[in-house]
Short mmCIF file of C-alpha atoms in Angstrom, two decimals:
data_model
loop_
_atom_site.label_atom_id
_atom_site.label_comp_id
_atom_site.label_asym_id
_atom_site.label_seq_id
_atom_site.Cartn_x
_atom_site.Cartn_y
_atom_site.Cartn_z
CA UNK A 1 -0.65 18.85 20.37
CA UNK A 2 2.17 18.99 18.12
CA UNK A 3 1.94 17.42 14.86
CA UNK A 4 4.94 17.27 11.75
CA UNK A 5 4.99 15.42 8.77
CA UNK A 6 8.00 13.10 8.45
CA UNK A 7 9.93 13.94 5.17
CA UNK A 8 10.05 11.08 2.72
CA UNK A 9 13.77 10.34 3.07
CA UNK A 10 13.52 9.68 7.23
CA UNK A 11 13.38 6.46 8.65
CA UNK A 12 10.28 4.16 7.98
CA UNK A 13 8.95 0.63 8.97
CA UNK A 14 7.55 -0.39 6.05
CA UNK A 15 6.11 1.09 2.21
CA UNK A 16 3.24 0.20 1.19
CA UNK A 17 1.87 -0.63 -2.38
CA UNK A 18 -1.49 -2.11 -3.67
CA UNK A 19 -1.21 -4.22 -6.35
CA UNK A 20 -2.52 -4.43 -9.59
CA UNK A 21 -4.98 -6.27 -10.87
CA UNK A 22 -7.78 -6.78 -14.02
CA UNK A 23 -10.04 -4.58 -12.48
CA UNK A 24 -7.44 -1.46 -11.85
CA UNK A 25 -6.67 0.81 -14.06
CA UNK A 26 -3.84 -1.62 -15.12
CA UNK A 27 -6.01 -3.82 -16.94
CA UNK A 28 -5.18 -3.37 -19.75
CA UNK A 29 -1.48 -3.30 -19.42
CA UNK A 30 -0.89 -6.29 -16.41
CA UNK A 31 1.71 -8.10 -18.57
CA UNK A 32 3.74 -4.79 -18.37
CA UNK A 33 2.74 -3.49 -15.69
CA UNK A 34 3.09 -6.42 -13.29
CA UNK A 35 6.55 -7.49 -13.59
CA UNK A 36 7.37 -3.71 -12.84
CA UNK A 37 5.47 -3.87 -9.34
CA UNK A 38 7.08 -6.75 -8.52
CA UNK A 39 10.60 -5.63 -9.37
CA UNK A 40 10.11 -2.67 -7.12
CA UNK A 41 8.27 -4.47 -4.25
CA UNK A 42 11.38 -7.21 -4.80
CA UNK A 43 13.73 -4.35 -4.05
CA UNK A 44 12.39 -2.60 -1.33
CA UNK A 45 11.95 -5.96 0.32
CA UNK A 46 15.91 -6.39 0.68
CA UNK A 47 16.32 -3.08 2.45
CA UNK A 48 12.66 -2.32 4.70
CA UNK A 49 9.37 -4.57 5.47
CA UNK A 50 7.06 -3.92 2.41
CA UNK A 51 3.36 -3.77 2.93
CA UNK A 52 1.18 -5.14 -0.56
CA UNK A 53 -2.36 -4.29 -0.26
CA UNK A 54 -3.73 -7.37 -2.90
CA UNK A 55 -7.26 -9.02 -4.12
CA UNK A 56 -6.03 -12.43 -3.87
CA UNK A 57 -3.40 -12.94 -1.56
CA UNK A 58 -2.22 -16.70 -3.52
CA UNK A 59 -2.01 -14.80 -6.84
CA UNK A 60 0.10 -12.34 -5.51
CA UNK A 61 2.84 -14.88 -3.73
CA UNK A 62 3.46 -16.24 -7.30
CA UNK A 63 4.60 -13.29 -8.78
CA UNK A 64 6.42 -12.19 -4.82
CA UNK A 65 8.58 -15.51 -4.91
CA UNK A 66 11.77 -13.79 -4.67
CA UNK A 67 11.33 -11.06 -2.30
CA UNK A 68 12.81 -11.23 1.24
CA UNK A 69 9.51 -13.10 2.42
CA UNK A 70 10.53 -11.91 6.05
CA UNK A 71 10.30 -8.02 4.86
CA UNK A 72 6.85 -9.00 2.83
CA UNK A 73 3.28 -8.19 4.29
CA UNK A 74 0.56 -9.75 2.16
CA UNK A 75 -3.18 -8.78 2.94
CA UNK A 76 -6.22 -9.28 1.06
CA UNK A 77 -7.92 -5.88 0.33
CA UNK A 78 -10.41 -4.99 -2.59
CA UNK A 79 -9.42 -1.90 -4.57
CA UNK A 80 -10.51 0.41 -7.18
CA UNK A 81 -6.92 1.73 -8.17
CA UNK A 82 -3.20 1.19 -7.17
CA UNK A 83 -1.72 4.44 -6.60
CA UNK A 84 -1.18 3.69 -2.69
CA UNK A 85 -0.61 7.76 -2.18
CA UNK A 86 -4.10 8.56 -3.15
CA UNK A 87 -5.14 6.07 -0.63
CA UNK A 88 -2.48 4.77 1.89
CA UNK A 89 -2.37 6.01 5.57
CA UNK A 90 -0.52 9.46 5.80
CA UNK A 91 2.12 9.14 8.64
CA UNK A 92 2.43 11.92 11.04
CA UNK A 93 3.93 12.72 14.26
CA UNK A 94 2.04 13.78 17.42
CA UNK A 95 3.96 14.66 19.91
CA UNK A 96 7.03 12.63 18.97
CA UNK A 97 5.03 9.22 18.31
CA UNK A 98 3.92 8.32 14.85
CA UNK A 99 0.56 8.45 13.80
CA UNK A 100 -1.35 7.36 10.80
CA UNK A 101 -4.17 9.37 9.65
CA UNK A 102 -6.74 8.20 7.16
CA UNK A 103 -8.38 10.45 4.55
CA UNK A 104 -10.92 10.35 1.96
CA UNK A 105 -10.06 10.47 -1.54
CA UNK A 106 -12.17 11.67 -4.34
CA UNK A 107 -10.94 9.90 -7.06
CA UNK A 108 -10.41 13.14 -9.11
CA UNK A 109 -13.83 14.91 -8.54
CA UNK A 110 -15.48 11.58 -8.94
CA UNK A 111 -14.16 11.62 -12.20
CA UNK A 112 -13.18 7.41 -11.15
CA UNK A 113 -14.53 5.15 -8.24
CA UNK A 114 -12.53 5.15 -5.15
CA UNK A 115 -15.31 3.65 -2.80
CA UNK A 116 -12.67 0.39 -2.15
CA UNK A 117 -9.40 2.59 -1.93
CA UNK A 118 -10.67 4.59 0.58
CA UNK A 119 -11.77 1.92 2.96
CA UNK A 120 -8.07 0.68 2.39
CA UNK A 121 -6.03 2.21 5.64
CA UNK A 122 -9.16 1.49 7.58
CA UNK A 123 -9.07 -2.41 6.61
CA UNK A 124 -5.39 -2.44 7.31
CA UNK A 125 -5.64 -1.13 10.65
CA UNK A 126 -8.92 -3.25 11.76
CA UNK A 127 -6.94 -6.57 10.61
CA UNK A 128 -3.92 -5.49 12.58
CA UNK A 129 -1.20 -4.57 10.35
CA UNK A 130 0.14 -1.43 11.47
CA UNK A 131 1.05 -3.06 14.91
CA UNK A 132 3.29 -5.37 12.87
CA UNK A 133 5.27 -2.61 11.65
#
């Protein structure tokens, strides 16, 4: 099998990003942080589909109102943190056709729980969502 890792710049179907909430390590920043999310998840959604990990999917929507709803995947996930790269699916290719491969992350040597994030990719794919992309 041959396996390479797509560089960052090459063609994609979707980012994804997990969005903050008062149990993240946002909490107690939201009013900053928040708009911030959404004005990056608002700009990726004119160019590519976005994919927003979220507690609540209706609190969420408010906040989404003026991204390109088309390019916008909403799905209700629990996590512990929001830094989708300690926890999203890492895209590969095997043998020319893209794979996702899920890991476990340690939250820093245990150092802060990751026991939602890193049942995260497996969530997304047993709901469906990387067939939509």
């Amino acid at each position: 099998m041959k396996r390479r890792l797509p560089a960052e710049w090459e063609p994609q179907s979707a980012i994804q990003f997990t969005f903050p909430h008062a149990d993240s390590d946002w909490a107690d920043a939201l009013d900053e942080v928040i708009p911030c999310f959404v004005a990056c998840i608002e700009t990726v959604s004119r160019f590519e589909k976005v994919l927003v990990a979220c507690r609540q999917r209706a609190e969420v929507e408010v906040f989404l109102k003026n991204a390109v709803q088309e390019n916008l995947i909403l799905v209700e996930c629990p996590s512990n943190d929001t830094w989708a790269r300690d926890h999203g699916a890492i895209t590969v290719e095997e043998n020319g056709q893209p794979a996702l491969l899920d890991f476990m992350f340690t939250g820093w040597g245990l150092k802060f729980p990751a026991f939602h994030d890193n049942l995260i990719t497996g969530r997304l794919h047993e709901k469906g969502v990387f067939g939509q992309l």
